[in-house]
PDB file of C-alpha atoms in Angstrom:
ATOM      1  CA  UNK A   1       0.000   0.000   0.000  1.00  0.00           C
ATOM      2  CA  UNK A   2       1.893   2.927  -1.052  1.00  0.00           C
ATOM      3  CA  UNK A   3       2.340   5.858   1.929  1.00  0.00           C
ATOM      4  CA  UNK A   4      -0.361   8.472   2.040  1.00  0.00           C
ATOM      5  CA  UNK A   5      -1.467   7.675  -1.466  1.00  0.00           C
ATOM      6  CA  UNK A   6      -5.329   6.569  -1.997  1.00  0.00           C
ATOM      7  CA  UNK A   7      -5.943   2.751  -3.386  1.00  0.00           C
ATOM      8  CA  UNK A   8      -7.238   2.547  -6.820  1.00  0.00           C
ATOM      9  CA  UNK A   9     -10.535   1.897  -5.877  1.00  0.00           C
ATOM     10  CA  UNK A  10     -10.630   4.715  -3.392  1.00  0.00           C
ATOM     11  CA  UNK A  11      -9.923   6.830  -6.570  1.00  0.00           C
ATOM     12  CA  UNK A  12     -13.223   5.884  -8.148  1.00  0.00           C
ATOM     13  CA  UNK A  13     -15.222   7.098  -5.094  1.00  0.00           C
ATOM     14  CA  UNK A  14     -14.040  10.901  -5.401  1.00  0.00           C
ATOM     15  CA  UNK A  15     -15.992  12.970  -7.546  1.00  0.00           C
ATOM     16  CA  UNK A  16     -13.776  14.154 -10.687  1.00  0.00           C
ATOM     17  CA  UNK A  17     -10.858  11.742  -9.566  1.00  0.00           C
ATOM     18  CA  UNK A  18      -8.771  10.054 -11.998  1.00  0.00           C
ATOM     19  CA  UNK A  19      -7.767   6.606 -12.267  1.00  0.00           C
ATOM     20  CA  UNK A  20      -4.789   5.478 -10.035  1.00  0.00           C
ATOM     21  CA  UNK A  21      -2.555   4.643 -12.870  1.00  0.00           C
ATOM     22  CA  UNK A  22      -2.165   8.312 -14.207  1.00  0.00           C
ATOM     23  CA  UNK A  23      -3.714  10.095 -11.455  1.00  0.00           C
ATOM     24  CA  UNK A  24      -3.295   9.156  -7.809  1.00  0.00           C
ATOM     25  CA  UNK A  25      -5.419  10.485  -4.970  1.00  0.00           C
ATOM     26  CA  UNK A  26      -3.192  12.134  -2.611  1.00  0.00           C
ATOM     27  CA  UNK A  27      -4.426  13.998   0.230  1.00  0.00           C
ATOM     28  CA  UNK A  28      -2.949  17.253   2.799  1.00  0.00           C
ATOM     29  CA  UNK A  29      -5.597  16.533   5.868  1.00  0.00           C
ATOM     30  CA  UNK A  30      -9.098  16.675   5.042  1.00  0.00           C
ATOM     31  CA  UNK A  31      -8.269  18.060   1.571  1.00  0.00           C
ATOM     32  CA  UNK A  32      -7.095  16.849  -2.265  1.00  0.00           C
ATOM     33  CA  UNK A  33      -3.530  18.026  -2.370  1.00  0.00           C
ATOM     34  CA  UNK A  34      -4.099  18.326  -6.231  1.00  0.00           C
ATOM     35  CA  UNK A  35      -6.335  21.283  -5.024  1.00  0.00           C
ATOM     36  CA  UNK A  36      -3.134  23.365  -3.443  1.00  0.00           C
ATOM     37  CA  UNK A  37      -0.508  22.691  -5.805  1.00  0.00           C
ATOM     38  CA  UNK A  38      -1.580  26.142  -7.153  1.00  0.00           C
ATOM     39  CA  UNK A  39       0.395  27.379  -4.811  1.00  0.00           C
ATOM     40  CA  UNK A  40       3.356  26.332  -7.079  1.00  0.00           C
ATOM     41  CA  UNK A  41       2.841  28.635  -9.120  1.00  0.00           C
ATOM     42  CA  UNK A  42       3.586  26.725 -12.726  1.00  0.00           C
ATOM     43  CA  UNK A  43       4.412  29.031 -15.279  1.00  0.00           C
ATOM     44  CA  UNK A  44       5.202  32.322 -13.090  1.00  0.00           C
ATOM     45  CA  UNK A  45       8.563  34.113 -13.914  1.00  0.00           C
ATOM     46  CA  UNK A  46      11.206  32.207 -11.918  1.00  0.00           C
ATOM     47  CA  UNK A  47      13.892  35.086 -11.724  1.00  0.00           C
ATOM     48  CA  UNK A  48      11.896  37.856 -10.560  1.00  0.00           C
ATOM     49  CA  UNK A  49      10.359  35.278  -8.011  1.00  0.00           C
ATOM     50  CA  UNK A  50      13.915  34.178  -6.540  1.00  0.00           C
ATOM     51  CA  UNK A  51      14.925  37.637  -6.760  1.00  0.00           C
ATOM     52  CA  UNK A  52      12.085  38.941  -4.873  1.00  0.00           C
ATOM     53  CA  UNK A  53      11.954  36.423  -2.292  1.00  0.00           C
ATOM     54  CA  UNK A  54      16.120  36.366  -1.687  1.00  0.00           C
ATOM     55  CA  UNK A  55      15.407  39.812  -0.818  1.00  0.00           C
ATOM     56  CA  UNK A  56      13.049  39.604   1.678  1.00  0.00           C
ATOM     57  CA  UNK A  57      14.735  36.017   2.985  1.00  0.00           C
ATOM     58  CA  UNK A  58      17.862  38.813   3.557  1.00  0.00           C
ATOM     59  CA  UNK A  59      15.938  41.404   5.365  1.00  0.00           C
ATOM     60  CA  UNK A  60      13.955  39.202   7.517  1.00  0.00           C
ATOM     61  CA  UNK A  61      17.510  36.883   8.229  1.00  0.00           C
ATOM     62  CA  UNK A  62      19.224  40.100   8.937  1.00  0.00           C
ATOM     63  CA  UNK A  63      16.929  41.115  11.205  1.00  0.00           C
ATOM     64  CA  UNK A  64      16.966  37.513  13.024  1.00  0.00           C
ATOM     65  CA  UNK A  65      20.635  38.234  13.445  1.00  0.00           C
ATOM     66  CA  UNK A  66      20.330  41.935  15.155  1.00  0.00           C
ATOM     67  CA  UNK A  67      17.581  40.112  17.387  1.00  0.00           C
ATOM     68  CA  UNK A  68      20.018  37.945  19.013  1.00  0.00           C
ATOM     69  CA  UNK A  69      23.069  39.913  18.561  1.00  0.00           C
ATOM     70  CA  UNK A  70      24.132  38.479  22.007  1.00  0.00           C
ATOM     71  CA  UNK A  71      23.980  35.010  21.483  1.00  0.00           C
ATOM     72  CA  UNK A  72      26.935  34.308  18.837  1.00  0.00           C
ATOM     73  CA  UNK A  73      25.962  30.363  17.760  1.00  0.00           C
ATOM     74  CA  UNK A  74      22.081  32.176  17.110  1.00  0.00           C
ATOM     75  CA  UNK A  75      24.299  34.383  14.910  1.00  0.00           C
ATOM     76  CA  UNK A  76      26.352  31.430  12.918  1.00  0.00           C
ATOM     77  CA  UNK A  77      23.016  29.751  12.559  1.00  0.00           C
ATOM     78  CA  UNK A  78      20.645  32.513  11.011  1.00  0.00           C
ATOM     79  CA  UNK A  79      23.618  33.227   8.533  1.00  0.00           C
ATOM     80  CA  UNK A  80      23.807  29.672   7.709  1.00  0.00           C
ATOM     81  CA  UNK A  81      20.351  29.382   7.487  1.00  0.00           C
ATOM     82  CA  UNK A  82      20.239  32.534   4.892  1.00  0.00           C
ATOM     83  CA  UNK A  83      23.306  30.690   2.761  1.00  0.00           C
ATOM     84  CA  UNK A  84      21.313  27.115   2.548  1.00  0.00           C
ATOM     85  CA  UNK A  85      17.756  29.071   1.759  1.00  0.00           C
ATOM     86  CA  UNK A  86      19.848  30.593  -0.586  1.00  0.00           C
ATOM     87  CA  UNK A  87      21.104  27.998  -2.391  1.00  0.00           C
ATOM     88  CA  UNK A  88      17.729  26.383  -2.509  1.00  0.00           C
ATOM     89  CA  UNK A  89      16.206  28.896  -3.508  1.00  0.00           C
ATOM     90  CA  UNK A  90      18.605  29.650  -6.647  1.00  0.00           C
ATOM     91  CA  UNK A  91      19.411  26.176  -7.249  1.00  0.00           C
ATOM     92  CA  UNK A  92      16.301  25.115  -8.878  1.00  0.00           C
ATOM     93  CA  UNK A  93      13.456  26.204 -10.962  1.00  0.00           C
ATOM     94  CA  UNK A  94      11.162  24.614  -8.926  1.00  0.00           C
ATOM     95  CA  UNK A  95       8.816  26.416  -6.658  1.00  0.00           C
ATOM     96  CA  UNK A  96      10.055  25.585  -3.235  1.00  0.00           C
ATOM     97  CA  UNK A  97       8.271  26.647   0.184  1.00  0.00           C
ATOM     98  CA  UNK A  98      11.129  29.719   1.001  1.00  0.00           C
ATOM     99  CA  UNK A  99      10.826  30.987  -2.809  1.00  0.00           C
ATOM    100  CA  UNK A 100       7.204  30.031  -3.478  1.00  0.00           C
ATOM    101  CA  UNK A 101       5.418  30.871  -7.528  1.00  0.00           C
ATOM    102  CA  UNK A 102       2.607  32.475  -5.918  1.00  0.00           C
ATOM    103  CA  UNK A 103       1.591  35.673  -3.651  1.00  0.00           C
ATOM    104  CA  UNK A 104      -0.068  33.361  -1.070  1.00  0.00           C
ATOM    105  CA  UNK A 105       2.087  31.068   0.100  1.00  0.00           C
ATOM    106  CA  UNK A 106       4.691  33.902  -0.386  1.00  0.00           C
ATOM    107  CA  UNK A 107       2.465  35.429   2.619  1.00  0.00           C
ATOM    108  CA  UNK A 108       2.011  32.531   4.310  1.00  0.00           C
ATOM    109  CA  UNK A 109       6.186  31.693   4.453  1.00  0.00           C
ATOM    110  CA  UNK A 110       7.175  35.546   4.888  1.00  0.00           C
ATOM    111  CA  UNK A 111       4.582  36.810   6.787  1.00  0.00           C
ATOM    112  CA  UNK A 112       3.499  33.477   8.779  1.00  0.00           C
ATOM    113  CA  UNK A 113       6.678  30.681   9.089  1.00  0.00           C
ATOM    114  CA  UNK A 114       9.706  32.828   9.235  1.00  0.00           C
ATOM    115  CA  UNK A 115       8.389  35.248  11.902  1.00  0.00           C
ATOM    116  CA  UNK A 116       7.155  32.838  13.594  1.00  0.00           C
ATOM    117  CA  UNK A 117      10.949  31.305  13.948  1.00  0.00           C
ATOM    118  CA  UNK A 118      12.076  34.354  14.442  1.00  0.00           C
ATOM    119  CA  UNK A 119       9.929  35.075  17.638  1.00  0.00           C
ATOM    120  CA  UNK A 120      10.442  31.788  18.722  1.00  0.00           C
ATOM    121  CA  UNK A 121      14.240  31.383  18.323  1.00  0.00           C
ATOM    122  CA  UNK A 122      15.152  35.098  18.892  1.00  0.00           C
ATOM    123  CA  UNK A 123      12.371  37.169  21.039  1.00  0.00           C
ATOM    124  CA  UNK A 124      12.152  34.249  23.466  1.00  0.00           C
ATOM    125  CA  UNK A 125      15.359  34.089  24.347  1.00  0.00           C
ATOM    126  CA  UNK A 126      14.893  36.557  26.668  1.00  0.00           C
ATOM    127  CA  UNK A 127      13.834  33.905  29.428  1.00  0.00           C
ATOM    128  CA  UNK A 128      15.329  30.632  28.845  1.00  0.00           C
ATOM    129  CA  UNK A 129      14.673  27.675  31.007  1.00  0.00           C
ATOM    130  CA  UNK A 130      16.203  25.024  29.371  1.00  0.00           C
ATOM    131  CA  UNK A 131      19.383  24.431  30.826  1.00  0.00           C
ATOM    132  CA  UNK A 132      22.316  21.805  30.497  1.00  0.00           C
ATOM    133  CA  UNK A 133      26.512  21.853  30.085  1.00  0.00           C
ATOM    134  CA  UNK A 134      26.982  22.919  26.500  1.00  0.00           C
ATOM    135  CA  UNK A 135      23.856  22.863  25.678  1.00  0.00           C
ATOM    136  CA  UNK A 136      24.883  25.531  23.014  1.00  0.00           C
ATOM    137  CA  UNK A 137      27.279  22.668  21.425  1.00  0.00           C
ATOM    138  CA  UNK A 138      24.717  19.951  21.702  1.00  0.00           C
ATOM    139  CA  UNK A 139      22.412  22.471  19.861  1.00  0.00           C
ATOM    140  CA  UNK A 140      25.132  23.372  17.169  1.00  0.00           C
ATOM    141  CA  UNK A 141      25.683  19.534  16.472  1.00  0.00           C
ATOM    142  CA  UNK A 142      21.939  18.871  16.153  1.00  0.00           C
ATOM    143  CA  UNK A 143      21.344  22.327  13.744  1.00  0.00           C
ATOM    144  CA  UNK A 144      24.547  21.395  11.544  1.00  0.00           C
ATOM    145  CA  UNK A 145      24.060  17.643  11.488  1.00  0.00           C
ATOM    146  CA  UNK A 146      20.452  18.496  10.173  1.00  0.00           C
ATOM    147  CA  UNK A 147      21.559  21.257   7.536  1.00  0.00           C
ATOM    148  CA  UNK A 148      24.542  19.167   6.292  1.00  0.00           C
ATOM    149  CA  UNK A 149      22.038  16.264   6.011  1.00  0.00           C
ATOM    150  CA  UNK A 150      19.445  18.430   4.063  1.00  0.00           C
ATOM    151  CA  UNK A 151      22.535  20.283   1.698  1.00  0.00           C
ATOM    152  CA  UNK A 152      23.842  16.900   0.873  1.00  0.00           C
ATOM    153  CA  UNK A 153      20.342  15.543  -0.735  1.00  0.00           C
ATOM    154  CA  UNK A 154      19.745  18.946  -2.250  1.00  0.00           C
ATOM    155  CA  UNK A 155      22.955  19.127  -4.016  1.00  0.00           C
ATOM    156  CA  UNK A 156      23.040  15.748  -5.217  1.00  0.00           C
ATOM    157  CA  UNK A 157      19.310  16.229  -6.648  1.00  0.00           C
ATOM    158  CA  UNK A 158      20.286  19.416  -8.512  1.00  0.00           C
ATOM    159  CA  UNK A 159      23.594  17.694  -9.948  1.00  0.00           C
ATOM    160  CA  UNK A 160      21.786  14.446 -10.819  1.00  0.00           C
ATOM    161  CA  UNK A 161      18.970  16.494 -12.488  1.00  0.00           C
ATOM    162  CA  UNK A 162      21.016  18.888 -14.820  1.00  0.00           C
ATOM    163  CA  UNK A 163      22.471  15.092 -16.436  1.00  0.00           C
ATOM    164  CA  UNK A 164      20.735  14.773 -19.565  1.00  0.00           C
ATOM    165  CA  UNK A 165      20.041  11.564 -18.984  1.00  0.00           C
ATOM    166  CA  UNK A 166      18.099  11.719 -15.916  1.00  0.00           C
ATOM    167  CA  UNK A 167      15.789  14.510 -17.820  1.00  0.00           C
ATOM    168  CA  UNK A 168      11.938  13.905 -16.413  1.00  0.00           C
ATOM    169  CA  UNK A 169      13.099  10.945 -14.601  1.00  0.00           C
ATOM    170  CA  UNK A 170      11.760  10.873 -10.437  1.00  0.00           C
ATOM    171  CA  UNK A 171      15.185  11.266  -8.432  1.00  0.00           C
ATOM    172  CA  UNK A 172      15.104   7.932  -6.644  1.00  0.00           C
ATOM    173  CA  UNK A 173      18.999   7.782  -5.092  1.00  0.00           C
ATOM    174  CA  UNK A 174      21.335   8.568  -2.692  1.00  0.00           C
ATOM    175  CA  UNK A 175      19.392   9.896   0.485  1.00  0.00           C
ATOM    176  CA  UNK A 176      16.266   9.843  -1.618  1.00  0.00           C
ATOM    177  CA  UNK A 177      16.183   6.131  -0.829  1.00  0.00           C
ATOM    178  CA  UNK A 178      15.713   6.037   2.876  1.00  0.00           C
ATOM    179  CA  UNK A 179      12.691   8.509   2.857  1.00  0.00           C
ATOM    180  CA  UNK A 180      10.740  10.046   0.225  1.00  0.00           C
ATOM    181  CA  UNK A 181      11.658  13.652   2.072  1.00  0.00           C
ATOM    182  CA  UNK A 182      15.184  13.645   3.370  1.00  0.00           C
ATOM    183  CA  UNK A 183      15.014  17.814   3.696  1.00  0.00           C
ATOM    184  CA  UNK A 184      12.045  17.629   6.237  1.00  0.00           C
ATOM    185  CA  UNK A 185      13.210  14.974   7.519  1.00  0.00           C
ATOM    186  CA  UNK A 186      16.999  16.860   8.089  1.00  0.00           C
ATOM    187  CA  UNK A 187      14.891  20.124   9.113  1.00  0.00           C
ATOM    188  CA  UNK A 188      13.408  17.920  12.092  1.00  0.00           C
ATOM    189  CA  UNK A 189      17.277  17.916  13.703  1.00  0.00           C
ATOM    190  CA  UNK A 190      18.194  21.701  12.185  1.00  0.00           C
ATOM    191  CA  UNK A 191      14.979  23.260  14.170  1.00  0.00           C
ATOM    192  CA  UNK A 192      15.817  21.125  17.198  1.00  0.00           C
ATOM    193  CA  UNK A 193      18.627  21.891  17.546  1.00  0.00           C
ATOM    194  CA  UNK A 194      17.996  25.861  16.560  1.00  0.00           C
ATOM    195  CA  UNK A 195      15.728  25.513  20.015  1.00  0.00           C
ATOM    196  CA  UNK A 196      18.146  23.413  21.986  1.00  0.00           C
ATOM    197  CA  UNK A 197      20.686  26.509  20.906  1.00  0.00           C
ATOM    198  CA  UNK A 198      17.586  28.932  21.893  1.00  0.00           C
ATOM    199  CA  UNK A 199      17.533  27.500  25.396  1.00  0.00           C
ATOM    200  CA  UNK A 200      13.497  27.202  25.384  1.00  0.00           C
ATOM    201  CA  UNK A 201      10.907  24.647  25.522  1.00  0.00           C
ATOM    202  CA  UNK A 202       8.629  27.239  23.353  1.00  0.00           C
ATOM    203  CA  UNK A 203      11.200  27.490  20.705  1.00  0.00           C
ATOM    204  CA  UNK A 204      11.247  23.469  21.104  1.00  0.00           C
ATOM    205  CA  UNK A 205       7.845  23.189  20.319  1.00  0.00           C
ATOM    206  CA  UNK A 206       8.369  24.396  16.752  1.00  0.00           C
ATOM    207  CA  UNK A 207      10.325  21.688  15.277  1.00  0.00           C
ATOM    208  CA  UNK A 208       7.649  18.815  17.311  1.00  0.00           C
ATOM    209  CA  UNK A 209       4.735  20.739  15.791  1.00  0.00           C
ATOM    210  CA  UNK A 210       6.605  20.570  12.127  1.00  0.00           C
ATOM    211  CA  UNK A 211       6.131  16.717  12.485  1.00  0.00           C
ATOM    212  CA  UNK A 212       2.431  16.838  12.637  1.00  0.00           C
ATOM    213  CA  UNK A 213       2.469  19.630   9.373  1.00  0.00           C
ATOM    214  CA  UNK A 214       4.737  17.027   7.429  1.00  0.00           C
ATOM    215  CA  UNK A 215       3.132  13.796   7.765  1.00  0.00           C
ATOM    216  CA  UNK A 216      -0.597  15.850   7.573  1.00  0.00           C
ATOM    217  CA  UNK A 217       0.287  18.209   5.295  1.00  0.00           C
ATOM    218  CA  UNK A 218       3.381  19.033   3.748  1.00  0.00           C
ATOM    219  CA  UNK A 219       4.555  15.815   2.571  1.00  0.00           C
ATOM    220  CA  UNK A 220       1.252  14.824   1.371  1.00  0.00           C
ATOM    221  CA  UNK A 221       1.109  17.940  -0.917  1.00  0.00           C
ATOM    222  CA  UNK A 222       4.910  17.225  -2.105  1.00  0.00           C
ATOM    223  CA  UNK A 223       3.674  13.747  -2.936  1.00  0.00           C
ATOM    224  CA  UNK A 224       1.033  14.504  -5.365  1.00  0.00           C
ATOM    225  CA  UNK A 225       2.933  17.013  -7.122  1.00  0.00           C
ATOM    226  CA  UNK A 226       5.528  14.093  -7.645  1.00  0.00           C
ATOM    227  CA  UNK A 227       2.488  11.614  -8.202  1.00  0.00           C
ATOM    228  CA  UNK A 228       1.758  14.098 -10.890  1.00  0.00           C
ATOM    229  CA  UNK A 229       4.866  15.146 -12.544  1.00  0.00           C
ATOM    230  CA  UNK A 230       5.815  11.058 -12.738  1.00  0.00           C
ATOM    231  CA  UNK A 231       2.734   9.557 -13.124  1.00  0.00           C
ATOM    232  CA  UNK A 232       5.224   5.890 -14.232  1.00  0.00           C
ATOM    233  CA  UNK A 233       7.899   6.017 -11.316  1.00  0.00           C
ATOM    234  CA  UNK A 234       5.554   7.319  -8.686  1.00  0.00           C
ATOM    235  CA  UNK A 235       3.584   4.517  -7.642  1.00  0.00           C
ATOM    236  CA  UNK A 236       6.139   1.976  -6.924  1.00  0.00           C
ATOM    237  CA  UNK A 237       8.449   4.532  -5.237  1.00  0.00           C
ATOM    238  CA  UNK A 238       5.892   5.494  -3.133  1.00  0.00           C
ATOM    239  CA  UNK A 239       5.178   2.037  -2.073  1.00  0.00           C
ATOM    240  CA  UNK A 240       8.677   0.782  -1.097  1.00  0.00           C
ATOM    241  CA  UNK A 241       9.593   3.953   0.319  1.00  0.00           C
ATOM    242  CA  UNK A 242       9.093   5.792   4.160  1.00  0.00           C
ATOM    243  CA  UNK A 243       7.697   9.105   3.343  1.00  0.00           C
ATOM    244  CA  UNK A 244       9.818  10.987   6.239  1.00  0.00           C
ATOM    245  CA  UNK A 245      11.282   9.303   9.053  1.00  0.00           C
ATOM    246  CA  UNK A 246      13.569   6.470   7.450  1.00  0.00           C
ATOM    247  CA  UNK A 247      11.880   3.079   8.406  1.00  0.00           C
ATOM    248  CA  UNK A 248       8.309   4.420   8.804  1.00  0.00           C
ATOM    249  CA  UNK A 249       6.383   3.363   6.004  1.00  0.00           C
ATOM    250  CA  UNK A 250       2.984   2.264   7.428  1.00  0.00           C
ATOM    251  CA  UNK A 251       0.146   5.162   7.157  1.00  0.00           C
ATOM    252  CA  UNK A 252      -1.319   4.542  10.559  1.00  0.00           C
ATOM    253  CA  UNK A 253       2.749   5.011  12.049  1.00  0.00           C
ATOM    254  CA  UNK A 254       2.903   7.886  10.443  1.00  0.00           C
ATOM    255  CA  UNK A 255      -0.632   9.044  11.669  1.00  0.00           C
ATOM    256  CA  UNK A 256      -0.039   8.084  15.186  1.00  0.00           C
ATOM    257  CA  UNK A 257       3.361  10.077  15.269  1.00  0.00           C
ATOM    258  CA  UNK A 258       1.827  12.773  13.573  1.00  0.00           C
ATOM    259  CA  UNK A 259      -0.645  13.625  16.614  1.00  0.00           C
ATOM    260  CA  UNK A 260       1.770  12.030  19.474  1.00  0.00           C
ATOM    261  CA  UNK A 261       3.577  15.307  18.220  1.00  0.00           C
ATOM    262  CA  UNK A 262       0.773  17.376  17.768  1.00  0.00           C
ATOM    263  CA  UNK A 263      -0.275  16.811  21.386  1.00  0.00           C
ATOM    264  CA  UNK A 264       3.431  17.236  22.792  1.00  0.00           C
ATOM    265  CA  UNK A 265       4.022  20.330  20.912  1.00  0.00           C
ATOM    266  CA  UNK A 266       1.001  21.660  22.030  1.00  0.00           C
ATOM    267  CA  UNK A 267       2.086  20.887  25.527  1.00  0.00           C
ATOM    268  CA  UNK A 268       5.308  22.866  24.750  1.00  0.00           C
ATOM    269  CA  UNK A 269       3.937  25.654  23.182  1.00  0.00           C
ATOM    270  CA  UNK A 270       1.915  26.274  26.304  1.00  0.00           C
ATOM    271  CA  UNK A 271       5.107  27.945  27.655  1.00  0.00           C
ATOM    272  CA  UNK A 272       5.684  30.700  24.824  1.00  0.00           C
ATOM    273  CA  UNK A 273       3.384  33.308  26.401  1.00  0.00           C
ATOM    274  CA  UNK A 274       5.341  33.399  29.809  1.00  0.00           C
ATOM    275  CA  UNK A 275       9.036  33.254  27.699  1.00  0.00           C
ATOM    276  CA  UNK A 276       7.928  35.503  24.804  1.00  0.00           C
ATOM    277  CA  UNK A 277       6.764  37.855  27.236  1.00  0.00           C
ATOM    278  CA  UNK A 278       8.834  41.217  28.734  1.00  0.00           C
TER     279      UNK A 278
END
């Protein structure tokens, strides 16, 4: 049964669906994901997009970096963060969730998910309670582990893509074969470790919460543009392959983690008002 992906005769019972062989059933929570790949943005100009969005990646980075001006590894790892973004971002054509092809989920990332880390991993520093002996190493091993991990599968895609041969073929190698998402998967130990480095169980809840929004919704969404754009490979990738945590394959794993995290990050997040706070 292949991960998050509707059986064939599933298909059938969806008004408008189309059959499993060319058109797989994917769904992002309670909705089609074929139904927000808009936000993609197919067809939008690509260079004025990157452009745009490196821009505002710079200015909101830059202020990250004056927010914690006191906390030197927060430093190393907004800077890092704007260099990898970076590279994604100008490394591909493809619409990617930090250089989106449309205005919404351009708002949603710049005005929604960025802040969000920034308030989180900067503001509530302020009043830290999570405390250990180098904490601020054990959080630098966790954020660079997880960025090293995401940089290697990125830069092997976009080298193995530009080959000729490999021209509308579904990148099936390397990391790619552990998980279908090795880069939310690697952003899992970057964002813990980001918090670890933060020194608060609000900036912790973040990257438990992001597990819930991958399996639910995120990695869903990824999958039917895949299920889409290789309509062949898809299918039997999908079904041999853990969708983001190496070795969990099952739906109903993936489900149960999914809200184990929801429910612990919600737990966490309980603390941001009294940390965020003056």
């Amino acid at each position: 049964e292949a991960p998050l992906v509707a059986p064939a005769h599933a298909a059938a019972d969806v008004p408008g669906a189309a059959s499993r062989d060319t058109d797989p059933q994917v769904w992002c929570g309670c909705v089609p994901c074929e139904r927000l790949l808009i936000w993609r943005g197919e067809g939008s100009n690509r260079t004025v997009w990157k452009a745009f969005c490196s821009v505002c990646l710079l200015a909101e980075m830059g202020y990250y970096m004056y927010i914690v001006r006191g906390f030197p590894v927060l430093i190393l790892f907004g800077a890092f963060t704007l260099v990898k973004f970076s590279i994604e971002t100008w490394g591909q054509d493809t619409p990617t969730w930090v250089c989106p092809g449309g205005i919404v989920m351009f708002l949603v990332v710049y005005v929604l998910i960025i802040p969000g880390v920034i308030y989180s991993d900067g503001v509530c520093t302020a009043n830290q309670d999570i405390f250990f002996p180098y904490r601020s190493v054990a959080g630098a091993f966790l954020f660079f582990a997880g960025s090293a991990y995401a940089l290697t599968y990125e830069l092997g895609r976009f080298a193995w893509k530009k080959r000729p041969e490999n021209k509308g073929k579904l990148h099936q190698i390397g990391l790619a074969k552990y998980c279908i998402h090795p880069n939310y998967f690697a952003d899992l130990f970057t964002y813990s470790g980001w918090a670890v480095a933060a020194g608060t169980t609000c900036a912790l809840s973040v990257p438990v919460l992001m597990i819930w929004s991958f399996v639910l919704f995120v990695c869903p969404n990824s999958d039917a543009y895949l299920a889409k754009r290789y309509p062949l490979e898809w299918p039997e990738y999908a079904r041999s392959t853990a969708t983001l945590m190496p070795g969990v394959r099952p739906v109903w794993a993936n489900q149960v983690m999914a809200w184990v995290a929801f429910a612990v990050g919600g737990y966490l997040s309980g603390s941001c008002a009294g940390q965020c706070g003056n």
